[in-house]
mmCIF file of C-alpha atoms in Angstrom:
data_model
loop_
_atom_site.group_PDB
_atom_site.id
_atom_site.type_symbol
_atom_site.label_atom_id
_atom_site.label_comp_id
_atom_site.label_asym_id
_atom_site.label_seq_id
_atom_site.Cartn_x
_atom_site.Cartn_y
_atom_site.Cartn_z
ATOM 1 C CA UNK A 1 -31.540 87.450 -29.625
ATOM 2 C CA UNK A 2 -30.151 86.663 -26.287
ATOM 3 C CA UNK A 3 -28.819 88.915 -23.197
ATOM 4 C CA UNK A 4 -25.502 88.600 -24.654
ATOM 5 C CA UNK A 5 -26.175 89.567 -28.291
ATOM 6 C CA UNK A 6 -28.518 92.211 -27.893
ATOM 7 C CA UNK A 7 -25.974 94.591 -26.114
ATOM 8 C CA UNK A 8 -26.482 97.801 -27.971
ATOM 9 C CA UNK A 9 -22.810 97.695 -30.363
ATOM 10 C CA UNK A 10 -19.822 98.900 -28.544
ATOM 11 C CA UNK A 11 -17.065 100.010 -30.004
ATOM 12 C CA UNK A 12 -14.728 98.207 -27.183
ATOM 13 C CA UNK A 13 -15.310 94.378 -28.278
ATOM 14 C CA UNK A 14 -13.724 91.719 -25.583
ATOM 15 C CA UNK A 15 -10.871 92.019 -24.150
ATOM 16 C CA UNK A 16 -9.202 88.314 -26.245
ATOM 17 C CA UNK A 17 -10.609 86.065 -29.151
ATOM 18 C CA UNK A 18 -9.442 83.051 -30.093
ATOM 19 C CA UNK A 19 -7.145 82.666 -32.920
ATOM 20 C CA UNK A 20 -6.997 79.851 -35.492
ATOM 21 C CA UNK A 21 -3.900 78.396 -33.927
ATOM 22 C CA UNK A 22 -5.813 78.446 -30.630
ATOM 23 C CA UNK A 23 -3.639 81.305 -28.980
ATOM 24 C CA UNK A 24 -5.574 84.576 -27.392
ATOM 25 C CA UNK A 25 -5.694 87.739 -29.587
ATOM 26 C CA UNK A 26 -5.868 91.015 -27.975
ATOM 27 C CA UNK A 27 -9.183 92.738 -29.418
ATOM 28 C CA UNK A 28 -8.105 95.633 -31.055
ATOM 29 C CA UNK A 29 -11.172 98.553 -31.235
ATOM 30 C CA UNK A 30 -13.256 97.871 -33.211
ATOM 31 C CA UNK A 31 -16.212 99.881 -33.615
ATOM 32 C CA UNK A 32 -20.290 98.955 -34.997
ATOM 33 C CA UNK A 33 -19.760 95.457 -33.584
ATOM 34 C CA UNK A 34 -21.342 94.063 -31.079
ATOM 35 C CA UNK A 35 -19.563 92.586 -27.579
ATOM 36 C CA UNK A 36 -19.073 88.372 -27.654
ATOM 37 C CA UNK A 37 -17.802 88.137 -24.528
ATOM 38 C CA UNK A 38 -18.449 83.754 -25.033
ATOM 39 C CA UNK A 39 -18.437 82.732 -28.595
ATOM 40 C CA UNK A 40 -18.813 78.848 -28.007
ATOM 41 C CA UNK A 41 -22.058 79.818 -25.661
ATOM 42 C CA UNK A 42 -23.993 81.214 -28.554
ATOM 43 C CA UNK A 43 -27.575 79.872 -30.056
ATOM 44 C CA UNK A 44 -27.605 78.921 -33.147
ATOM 45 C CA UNK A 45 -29.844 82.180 -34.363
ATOM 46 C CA UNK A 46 -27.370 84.257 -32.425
ATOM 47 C CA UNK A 47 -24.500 82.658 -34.404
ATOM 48 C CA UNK A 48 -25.864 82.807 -37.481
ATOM 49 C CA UNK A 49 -27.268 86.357 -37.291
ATOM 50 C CA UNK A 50 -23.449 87.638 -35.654
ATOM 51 C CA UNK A 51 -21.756 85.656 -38.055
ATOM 52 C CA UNK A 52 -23.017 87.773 -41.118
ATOM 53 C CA UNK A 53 -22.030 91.041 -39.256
ATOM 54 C CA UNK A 54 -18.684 89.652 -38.917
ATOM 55 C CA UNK A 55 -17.962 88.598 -41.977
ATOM 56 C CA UNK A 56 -19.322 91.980 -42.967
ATOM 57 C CA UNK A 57 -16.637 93.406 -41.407
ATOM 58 C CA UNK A 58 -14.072 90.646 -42.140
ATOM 59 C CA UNK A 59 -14.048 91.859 -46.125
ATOM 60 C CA UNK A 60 -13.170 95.346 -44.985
ATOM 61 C CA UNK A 61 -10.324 94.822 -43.139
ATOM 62 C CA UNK A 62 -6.570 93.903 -44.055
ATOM 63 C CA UNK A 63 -5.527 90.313 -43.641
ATOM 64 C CA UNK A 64 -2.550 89.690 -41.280
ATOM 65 C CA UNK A 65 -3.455 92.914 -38.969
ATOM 66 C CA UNK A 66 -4.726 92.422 -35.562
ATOM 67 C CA UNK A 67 -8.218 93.519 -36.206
ATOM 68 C CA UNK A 68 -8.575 90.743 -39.212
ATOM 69 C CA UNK A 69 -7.238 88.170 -37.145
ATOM 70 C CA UNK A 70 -9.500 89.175 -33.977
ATOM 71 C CA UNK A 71 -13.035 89.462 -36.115
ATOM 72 C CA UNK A 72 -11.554 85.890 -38.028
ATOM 73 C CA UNK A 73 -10.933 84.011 -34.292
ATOM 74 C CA UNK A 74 -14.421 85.032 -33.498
ATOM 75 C CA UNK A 75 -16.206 83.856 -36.114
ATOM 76 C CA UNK A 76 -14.690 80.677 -36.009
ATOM 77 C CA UNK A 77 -15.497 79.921 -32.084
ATOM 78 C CA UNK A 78 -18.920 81.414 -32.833
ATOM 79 C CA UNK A 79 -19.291 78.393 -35.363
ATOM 80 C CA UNK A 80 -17.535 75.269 -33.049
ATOM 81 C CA UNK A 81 -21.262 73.864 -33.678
ATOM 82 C CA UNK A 82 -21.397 73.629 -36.787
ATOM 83 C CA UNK A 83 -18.136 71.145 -35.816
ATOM 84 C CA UNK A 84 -20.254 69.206 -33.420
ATOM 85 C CA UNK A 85 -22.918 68.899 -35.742
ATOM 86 C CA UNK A 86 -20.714 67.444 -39.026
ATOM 87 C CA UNK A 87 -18.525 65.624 -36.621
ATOM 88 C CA UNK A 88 -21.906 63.151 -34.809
ATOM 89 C CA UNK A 89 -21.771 60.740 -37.641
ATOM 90 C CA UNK A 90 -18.514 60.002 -37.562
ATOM 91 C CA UNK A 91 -17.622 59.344 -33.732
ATOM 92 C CA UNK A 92 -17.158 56.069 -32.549
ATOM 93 C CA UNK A 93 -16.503 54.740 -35.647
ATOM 94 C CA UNK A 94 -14.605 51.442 -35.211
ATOM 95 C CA UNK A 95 -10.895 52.103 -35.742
ATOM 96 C CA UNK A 96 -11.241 55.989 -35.859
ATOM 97 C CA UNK A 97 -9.837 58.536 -34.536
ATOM 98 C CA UNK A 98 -11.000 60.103 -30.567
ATOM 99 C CA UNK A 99 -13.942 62.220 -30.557
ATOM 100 C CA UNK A 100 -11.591 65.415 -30.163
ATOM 101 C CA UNK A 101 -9.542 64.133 -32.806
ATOM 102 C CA UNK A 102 -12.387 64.541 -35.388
ATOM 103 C CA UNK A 103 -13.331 67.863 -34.028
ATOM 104 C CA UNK A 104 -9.741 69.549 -34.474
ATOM 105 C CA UNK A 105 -10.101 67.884 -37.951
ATOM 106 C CA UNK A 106 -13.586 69.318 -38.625
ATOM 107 C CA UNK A 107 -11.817 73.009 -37.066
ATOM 108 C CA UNK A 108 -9.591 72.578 -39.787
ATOM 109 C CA UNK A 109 -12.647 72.301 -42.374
ATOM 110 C CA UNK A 110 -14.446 75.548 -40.753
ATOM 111 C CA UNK A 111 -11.150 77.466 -41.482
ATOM 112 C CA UNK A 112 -11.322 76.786 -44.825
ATOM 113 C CA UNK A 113 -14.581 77.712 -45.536
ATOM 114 C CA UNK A 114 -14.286 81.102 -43.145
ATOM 115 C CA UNK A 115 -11.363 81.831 -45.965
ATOM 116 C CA UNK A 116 -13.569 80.991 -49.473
ATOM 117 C CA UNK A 117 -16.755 82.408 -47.696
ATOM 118 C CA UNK A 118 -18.473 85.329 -49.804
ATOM 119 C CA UNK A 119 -20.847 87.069 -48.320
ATOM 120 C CA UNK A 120 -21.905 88.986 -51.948
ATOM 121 C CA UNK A 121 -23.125 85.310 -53.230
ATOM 122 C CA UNK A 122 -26.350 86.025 -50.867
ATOM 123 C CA UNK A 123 -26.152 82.043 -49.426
ATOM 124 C CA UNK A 124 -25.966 80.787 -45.559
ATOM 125 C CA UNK A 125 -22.324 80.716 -44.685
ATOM 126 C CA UNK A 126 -23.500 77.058 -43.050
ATOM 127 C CA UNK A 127 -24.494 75.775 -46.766
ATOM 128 C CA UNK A 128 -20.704 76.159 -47.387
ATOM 129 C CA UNK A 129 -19.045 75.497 -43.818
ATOM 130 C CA UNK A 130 -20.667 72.092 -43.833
ATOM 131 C CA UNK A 131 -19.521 70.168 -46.826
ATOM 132 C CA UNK A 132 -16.207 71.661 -45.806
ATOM 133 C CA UNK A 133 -16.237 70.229 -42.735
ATOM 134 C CA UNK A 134 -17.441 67.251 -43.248
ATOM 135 C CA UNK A 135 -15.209 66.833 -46.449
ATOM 136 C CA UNK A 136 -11.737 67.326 -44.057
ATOM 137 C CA UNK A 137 -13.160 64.758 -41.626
ATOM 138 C CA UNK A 138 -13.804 62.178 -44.529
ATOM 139 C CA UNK A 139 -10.224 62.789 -45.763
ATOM 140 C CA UNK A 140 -9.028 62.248 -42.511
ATOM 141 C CA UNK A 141 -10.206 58.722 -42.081
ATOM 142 C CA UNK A 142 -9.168 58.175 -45.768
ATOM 143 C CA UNK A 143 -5.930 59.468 -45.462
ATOM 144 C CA UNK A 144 -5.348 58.181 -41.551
ATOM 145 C CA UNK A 145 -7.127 55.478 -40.531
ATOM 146 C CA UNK A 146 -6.712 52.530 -42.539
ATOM 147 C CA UNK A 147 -4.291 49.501 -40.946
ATOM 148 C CA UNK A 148 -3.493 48.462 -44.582
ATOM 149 C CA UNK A 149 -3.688 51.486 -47.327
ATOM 150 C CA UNK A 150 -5.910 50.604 -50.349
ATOM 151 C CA UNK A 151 -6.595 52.771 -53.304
ATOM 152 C CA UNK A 152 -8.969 55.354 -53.132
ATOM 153 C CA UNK A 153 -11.111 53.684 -55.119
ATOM 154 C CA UNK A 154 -11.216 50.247 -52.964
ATOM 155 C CA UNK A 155 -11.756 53.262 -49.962
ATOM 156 C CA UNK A 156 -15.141 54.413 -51.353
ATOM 157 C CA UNK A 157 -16.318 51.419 -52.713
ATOM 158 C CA UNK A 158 -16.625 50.105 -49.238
ATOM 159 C CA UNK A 159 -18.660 52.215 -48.285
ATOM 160 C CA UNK A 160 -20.739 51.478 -51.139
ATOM 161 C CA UNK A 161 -20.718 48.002 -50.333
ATOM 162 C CA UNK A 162 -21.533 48.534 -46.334
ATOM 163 C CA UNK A 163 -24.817 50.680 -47.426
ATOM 164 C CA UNK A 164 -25.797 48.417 -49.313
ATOM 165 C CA UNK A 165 -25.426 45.215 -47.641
ATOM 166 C CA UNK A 166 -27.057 47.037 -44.825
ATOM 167 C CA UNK A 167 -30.000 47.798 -47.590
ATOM 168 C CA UNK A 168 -30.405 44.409 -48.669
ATOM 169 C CA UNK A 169 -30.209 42.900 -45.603
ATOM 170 C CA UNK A 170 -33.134 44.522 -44.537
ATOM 171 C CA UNK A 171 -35.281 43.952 -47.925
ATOM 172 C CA UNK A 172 -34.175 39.776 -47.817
ATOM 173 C CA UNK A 173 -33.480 38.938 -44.106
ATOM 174 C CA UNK A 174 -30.073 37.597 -44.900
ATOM 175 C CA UNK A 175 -26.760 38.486 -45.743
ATOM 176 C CA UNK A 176 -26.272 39.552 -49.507
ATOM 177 C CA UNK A 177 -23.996 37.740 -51.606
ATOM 178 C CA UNK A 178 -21.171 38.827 -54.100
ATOM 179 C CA UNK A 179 -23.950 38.106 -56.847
ATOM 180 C CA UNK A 180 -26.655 40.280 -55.490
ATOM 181 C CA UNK A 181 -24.706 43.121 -54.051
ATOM 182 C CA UNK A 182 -23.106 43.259 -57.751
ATOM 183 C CA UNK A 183 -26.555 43.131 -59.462
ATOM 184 C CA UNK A 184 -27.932 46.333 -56.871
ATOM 185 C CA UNK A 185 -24.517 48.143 -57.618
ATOM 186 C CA UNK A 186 -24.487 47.725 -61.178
ATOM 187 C CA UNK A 187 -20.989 46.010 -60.918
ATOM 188 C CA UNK A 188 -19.273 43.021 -61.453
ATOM 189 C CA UNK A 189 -18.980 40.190 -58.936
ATOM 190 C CA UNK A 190 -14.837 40.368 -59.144
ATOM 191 C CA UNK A 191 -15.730 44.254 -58.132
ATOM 192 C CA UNK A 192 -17.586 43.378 -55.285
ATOM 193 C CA UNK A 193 -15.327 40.998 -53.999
ATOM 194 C CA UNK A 194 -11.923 42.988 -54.287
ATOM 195 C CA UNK A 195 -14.024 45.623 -52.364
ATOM 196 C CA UNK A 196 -14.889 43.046 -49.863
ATOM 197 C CA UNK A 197 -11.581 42.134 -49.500
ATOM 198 C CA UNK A 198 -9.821 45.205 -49.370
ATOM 199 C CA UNK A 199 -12.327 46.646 -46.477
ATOM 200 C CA UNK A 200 -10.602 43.943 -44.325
ATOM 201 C CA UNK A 201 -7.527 46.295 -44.599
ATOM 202 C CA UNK A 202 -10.090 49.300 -42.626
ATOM 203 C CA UNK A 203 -8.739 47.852 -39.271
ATOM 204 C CA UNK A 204 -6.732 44.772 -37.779
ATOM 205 C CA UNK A 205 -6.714 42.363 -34.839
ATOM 206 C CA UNK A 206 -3.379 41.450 -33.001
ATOM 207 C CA UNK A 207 -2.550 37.543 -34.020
ATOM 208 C CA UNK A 208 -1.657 37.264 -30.314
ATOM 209 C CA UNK A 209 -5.675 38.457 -29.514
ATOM 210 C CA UNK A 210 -7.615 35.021 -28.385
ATOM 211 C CA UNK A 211 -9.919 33.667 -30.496
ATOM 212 C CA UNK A 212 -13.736 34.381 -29.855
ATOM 213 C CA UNK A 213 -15.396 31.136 -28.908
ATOM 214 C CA UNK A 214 -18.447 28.990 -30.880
ATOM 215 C CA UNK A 215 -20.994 30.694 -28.745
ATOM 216 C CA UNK A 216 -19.558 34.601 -30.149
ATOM 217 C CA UNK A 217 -18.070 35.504 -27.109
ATOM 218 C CA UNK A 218 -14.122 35.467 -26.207
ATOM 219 C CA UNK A 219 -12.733 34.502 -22.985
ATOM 220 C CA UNK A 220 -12.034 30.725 -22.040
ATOM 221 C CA UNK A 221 -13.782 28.008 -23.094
ATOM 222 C CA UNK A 222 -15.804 25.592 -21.710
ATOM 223 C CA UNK A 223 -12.907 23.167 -21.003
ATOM 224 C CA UNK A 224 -11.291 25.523 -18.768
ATOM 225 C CA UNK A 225 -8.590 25.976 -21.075
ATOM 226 C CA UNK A 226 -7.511 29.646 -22.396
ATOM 227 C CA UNK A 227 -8.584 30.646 -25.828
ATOM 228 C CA UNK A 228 -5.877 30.015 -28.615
ATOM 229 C CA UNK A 229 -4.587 33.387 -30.150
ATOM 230 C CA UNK A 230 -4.843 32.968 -34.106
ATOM 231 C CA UNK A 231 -1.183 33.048 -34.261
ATOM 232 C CA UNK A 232 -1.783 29.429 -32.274
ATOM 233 C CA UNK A 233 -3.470 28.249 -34.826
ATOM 234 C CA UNK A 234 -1.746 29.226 -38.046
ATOM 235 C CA UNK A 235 0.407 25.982 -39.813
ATOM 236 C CA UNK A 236 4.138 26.994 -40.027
ATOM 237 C CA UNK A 237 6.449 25.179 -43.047
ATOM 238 C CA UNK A 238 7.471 21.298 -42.456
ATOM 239 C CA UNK A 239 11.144 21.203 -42.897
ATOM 240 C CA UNK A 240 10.584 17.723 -43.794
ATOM 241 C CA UNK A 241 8.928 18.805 -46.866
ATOM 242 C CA UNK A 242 12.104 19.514 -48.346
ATOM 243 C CA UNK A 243 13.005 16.240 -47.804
ATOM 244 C CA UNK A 244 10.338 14.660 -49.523
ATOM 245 C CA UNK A 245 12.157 15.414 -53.143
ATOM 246 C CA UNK A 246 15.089 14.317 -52.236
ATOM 247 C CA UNK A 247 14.044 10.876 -50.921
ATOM 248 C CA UNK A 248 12.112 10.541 -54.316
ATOM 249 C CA UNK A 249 15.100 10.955 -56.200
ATOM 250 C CA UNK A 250 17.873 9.010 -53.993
ATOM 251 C CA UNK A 251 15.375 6.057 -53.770
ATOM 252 C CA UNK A 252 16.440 4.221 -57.196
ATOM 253 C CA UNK A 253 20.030 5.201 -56.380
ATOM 254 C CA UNK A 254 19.761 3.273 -53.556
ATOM 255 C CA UNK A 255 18.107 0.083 -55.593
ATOM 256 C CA UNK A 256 20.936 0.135 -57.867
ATOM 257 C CA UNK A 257 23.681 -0.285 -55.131
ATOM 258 C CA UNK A 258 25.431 -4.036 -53.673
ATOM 259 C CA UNK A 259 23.980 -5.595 -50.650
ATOM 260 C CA UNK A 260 26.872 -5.074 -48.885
ATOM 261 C CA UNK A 261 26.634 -1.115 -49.356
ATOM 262 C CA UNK A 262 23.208 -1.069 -48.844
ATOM 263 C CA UNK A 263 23.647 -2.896 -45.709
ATOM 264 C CA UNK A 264 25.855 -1.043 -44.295
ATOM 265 C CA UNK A 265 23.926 2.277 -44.962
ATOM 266 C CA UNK A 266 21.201 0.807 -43.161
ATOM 267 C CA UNK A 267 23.116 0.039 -39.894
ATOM 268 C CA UNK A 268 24.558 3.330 -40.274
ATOM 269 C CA UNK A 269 21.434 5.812 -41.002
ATOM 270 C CA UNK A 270 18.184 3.398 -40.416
ATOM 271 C CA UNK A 271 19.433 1.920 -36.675
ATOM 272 C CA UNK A 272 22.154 4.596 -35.946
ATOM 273 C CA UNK A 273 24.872 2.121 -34.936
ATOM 274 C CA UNK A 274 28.649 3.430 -34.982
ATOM 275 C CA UNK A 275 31.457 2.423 -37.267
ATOM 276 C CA UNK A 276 32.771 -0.742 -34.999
ATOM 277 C CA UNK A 277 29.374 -1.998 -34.352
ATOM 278 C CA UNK A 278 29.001 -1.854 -38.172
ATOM 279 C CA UNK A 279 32.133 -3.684 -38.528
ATOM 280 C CA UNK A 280 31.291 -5.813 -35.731
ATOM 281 C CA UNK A 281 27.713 -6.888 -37.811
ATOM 282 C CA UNK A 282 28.913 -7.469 -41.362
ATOM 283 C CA UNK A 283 32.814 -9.189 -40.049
ATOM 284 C CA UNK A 284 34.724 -5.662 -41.755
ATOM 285 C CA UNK A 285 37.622 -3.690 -39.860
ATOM 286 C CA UNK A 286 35.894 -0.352 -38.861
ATOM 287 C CA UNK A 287 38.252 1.796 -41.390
ATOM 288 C CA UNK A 288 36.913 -0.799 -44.038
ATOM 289 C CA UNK A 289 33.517 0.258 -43.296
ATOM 290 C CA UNK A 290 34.397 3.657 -43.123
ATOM 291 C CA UNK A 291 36.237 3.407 -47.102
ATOM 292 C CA UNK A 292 33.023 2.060 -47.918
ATOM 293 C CA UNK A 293 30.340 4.528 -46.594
ATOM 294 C CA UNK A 294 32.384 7.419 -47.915
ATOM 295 C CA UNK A 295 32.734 5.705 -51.463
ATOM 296 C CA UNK A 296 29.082 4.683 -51.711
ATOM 297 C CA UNK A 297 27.974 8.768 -50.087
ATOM 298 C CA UNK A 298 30.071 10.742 -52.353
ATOM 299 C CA UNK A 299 28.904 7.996 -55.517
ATOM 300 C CA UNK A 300 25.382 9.083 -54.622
ATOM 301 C CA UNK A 301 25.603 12.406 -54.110
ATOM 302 C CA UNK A 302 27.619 12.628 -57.359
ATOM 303 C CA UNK A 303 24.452 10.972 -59.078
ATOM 304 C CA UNK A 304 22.075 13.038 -57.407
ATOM 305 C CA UNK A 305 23.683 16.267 -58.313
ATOM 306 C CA UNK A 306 24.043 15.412 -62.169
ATOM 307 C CA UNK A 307 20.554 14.468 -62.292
#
């Protein structure tokens, strides 16, 4: 044991200790255990060996008084490593949460298994403080950090599918398809690719982002002009779609009208020519041509809409 730890047990502990909701406690006296003056500074044999005197004392003492919440505090900075340790896989995931982030998580975790601990069940209190840990931090990025929420089940089954694409990938060379990651699963190739589709919901890219080029990287191309953004790119409804129905259906109205009519629909829509040129064109006064596009428009629509 260290300098610090192997100060012969005083029955004036430190003067503060930390408590769970990261205020100071004042260290009531408490005597057969040793002086921590540094929690977070311990070794792990240190730790481990102070951390069963502590809890020791922990299941003699009254929850809510001072002294339980001082010997508590300490035993959970004594264990902020165990933190680090469960919290290394998880950092820098893409689209997770800061480093810090995952270690107030994994805090949270500790907590819990400081509370459930029994020290009469003769095991390591780091064979339970690390599944707890690492089980808050996993709910965390379930619960947290998905753009687009998915069931639960879509959640884990991505991470089924990203092992073992990364496991077959490394047997064959290539990227697995739908077929074979369903055959090394044991599921179905619909499985496989709702999974596959519903990890695209893990994390998003803005539509205003520019495109990456042919070559992988982003930037601006080799034309010297700037990347498109995929919002540049995406097709937007014709309005002259709606149009396309309509000119199906007025098309043998129009074959049943008079030459004259049709004429004069012609000057008037096809070459956009007023009233008096109209009248001008086919030798009519321009209120005659006017009777007769309004007779011939509402005859038509009249057709069209009982149709």
């Amino acid at each position: 044991m260290t300098a610090t730890t192997e100060a012969t047990p005083s029955t004036t502990p430190p003067t503060t200790a930390a408590a769970p909701d990261g205020g100071a406690v004042a260290a009531p006296a408490l005597g057969g255990l040793p002086e921590v003056p540094c929690p977070r500074e311990l070794s792990t044999g240190d730790a481990r060996e102070l951390t069963r005197v502590f809890f020791e004392r922990l299941r003699s003492l009254e929850e809510g008084t001072r002294e339980y919440q001082y010997v508590r505090g300490t035993l959970i900075e004594m264990n902020i490593s165990l933190v680090n340790f469960a919290a290394r896989p998880f950092r820098d995931r893409p689209g997770g949460p800061e480093n810090e982030d995952i270690v107030q998580v994994g805090i949270i975790g500790l907590i819990k298994a400081i509370d459930r601990y029994d020290p009469d069940r003769n095991t390591q209190f780091t064979t339970l403080a690390v599944p707890y840990i690492t089980g808050e931090i996993k709910r965390h990025f379930r619960d947290t950090t998905w753009a687009v929420r998915v069931p639960r089940r879509l959640q884990e089954q991505r991470l089924l599918l990203a092992r073992a694409t990364e496991e077959l990938t490394s047997e064959t060379d290539h990227a697995p398809t739908p077929a074979e990651l369903a055959a090394h699963l044991g599921l179905t190739e619909d499985e496989v690719r709702e999974g596959l589709v519903a990890a695209n919901g893990y994390s998003t890219q803005s539509l205003d982002a520019p495109q990456q080029s042919e070559s992988g990287g982003g930037g601006t191309p080799a034309g010297g002009q700037p990347a498109r953004s995929l919002a540049d790119t995406v097709g937007d409804l014709d309005p002259a779609l709606e149009a396309v129905e309509d000119r199906q259906a007025l098309a043998p109205l129009l074959a049943g009208l008079d030459e004259r009519s049709t004429r004069i629909l012609q000057l008037r829509f096809g070459e956009e020519m007023t009233q008096a040129e109209i009248g001008e064109e086919v030798g009519l006064s321009q209120m005659h041509v006017s009777r007769v596009l309004a007779r011939t428009l509402e005859s038509l629509r009249e057709e069209m809409l009982h149709d």
